[in-house]
Short mmCIF file of C-alpha atoms in Angstrom, two decimals:
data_model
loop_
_atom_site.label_atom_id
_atom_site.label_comp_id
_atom_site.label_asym_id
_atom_site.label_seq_id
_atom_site.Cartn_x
_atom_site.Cartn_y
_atom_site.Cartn_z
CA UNK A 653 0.00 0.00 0.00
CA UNK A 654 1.32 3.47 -0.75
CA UNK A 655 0.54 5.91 1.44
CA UNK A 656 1.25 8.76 -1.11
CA UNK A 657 -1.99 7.54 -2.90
CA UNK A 658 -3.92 6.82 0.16
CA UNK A 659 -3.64 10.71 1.37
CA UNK A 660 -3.94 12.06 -2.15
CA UNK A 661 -7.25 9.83 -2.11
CA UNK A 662 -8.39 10.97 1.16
CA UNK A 663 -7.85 14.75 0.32
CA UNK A 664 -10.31 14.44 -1.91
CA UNK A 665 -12.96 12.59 -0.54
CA UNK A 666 -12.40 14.73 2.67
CA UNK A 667 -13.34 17.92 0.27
CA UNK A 668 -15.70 16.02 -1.18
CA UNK A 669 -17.72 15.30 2.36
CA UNK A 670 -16.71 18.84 3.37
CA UNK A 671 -19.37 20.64 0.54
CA UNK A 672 -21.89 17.87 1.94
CA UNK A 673 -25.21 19.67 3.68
CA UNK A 674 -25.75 16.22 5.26
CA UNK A 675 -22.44 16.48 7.21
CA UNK A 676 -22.60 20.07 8.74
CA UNK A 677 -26.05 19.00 9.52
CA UNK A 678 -24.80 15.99 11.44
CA UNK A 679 -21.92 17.64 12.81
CA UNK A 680 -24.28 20.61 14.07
CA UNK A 681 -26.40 18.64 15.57
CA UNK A 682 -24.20 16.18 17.69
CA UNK A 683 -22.66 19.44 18.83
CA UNK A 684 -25.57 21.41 19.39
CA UNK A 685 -27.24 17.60 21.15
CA UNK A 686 -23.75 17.53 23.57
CA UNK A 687 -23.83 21.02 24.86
CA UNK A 688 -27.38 20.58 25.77
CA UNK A 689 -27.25 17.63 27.52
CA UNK A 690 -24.02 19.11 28.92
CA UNK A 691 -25.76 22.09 30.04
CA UNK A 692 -29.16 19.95 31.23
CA UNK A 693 -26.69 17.73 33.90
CA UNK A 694 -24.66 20.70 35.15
CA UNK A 695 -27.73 22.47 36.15
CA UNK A 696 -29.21 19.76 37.65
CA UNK A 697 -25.88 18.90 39.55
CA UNK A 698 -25.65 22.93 40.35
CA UNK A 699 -29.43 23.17 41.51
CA UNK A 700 -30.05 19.72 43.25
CA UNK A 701 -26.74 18.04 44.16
CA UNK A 702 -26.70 19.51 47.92
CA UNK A 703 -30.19 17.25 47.75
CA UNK A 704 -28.69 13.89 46.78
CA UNK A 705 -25.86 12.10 46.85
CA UNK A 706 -26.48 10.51 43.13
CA UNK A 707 -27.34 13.58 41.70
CA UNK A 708 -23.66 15.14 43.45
CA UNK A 709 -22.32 12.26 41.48
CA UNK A 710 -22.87 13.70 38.07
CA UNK A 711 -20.89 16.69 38.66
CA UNK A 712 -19.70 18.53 35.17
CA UNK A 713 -16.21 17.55 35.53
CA UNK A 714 -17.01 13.64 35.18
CA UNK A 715 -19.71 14.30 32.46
CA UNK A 716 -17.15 14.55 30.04
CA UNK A 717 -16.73 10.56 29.31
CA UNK A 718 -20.49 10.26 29.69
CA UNK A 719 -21.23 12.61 26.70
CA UNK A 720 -19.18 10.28 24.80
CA UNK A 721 -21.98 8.01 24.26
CA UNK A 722 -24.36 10.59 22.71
CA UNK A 723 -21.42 12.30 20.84
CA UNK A 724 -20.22 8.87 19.48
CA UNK A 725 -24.09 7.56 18.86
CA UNK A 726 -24.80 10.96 16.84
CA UNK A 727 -21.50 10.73 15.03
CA UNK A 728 -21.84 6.92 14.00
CA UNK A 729 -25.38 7.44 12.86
CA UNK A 730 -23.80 10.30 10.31
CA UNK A 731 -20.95 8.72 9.23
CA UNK A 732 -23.31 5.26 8.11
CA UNK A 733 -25.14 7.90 6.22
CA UNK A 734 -22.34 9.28 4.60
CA UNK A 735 -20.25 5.78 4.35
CA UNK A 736 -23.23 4.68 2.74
CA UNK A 737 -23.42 7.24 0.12
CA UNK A 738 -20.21 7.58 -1.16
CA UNK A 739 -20.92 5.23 -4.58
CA UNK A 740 -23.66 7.04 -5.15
CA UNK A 741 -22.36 10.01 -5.24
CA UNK A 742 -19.24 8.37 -7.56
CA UNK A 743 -22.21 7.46 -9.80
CA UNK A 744 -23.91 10.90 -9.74
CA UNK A 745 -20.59 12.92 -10.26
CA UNK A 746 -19.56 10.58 -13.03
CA UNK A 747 -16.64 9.25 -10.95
CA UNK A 748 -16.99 5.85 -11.08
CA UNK A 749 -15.44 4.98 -14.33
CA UNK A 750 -12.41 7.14 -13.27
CA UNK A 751 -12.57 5.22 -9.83
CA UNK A 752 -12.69 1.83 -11.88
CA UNK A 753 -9.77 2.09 -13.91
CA UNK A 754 -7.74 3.82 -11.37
CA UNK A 755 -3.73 2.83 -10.19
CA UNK A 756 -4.30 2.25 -6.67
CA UNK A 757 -5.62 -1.54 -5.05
CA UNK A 758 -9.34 -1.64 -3.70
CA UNK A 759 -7.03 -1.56 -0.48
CA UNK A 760 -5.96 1.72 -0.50
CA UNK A 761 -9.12 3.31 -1.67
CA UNK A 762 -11.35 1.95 0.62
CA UNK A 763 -8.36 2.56 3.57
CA UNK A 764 -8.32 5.91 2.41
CA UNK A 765 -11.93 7.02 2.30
CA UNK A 766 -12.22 5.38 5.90
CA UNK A 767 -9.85 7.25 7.18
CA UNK A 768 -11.02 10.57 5.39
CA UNK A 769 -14.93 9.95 7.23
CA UNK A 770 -13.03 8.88 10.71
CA UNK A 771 -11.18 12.57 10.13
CA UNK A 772 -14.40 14.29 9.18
CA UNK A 773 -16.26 12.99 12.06
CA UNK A 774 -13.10 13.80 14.63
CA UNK A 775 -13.56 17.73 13.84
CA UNK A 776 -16.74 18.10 15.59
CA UNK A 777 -14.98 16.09 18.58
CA UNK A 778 -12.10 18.72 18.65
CA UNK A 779 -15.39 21.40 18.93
CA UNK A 780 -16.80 19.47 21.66
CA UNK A 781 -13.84 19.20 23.93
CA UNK A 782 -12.66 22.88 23.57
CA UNK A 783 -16.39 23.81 24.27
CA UNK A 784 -16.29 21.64 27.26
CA UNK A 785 -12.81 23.08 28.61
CA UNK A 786 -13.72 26.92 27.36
CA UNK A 787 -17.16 26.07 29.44
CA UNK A 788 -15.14 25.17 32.97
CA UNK A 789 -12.54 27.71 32.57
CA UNK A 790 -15.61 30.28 32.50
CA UNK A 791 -16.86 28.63 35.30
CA UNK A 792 -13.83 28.73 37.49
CA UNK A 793 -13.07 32.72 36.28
CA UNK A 794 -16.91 33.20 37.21
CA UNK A 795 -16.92 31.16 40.48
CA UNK A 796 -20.23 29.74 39.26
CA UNK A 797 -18.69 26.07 40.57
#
């Protein structure tokens, strides 16, 4: 496998899912679903946790690896979607006879496309966690903890 033609092939389908509506809406909402939930359980934790001990336990700074199952369930849901689509869209651009008689294996195309959707889908994780740490260090400069 060369690796030269795997990034040259994920450059392009990482532009390709970039000018996708379907992905900004995916990516929107699995940011747009974290912060609320974020936001739901740190107001619960700030407004009843001196109530119960349970609901002390789900203090914002351990939410973090619980939002990972409703980032990675959003995010999994979009990228089948997109996965999905990606011969169609070689059939509707008029790629696929390009894609058929191309130099590279099966391999590397389907390595590279992988790891171009696997990229795509880690950018709204990079939004999430600097929301999340832009979020606490409010809170600290605030004293709203």
């Amino acid at each position: 496998m060369r690796l030269s033609m795997i990034l040259a092939v994920a450059r392009a389908e990482i532009r390709s899912v970039r000018r996708l509506a379907r992905y900004w809406m995916f990516a929107i909402l699995s940011v747009f679903t974290t912060f609320a939930i974020y936001m739901y359980y740190g107001v619960i934790h700030g407004l009843l946790s001196r109530m119960s001990a349970t609901i002390g336990a789900i203090g914002p700074r351990y939410l973090v690896p619980a939002m990972g199952i409703y980032i990675m369930a959003i995010f999994l849901l979009g990228l089948i979607f997109l996965a999905f689509d990606i011969r169609a869209r070689d059939e509707r651009e008029r790629m696929a006879e390009v894609l058929d008689s191309r130099p590279l294996s099966n391999m590397e195309l389907l390595v590279a496309r992988v790891l171009a959707l696997v990229l795509m889908a880690w950018a709204p994780v990079l939004i999430v966690a600097v929301g999340f740490q832009a979020f606490g260090s409010l809170a600290v400069a605030l004293g709203w903890y």
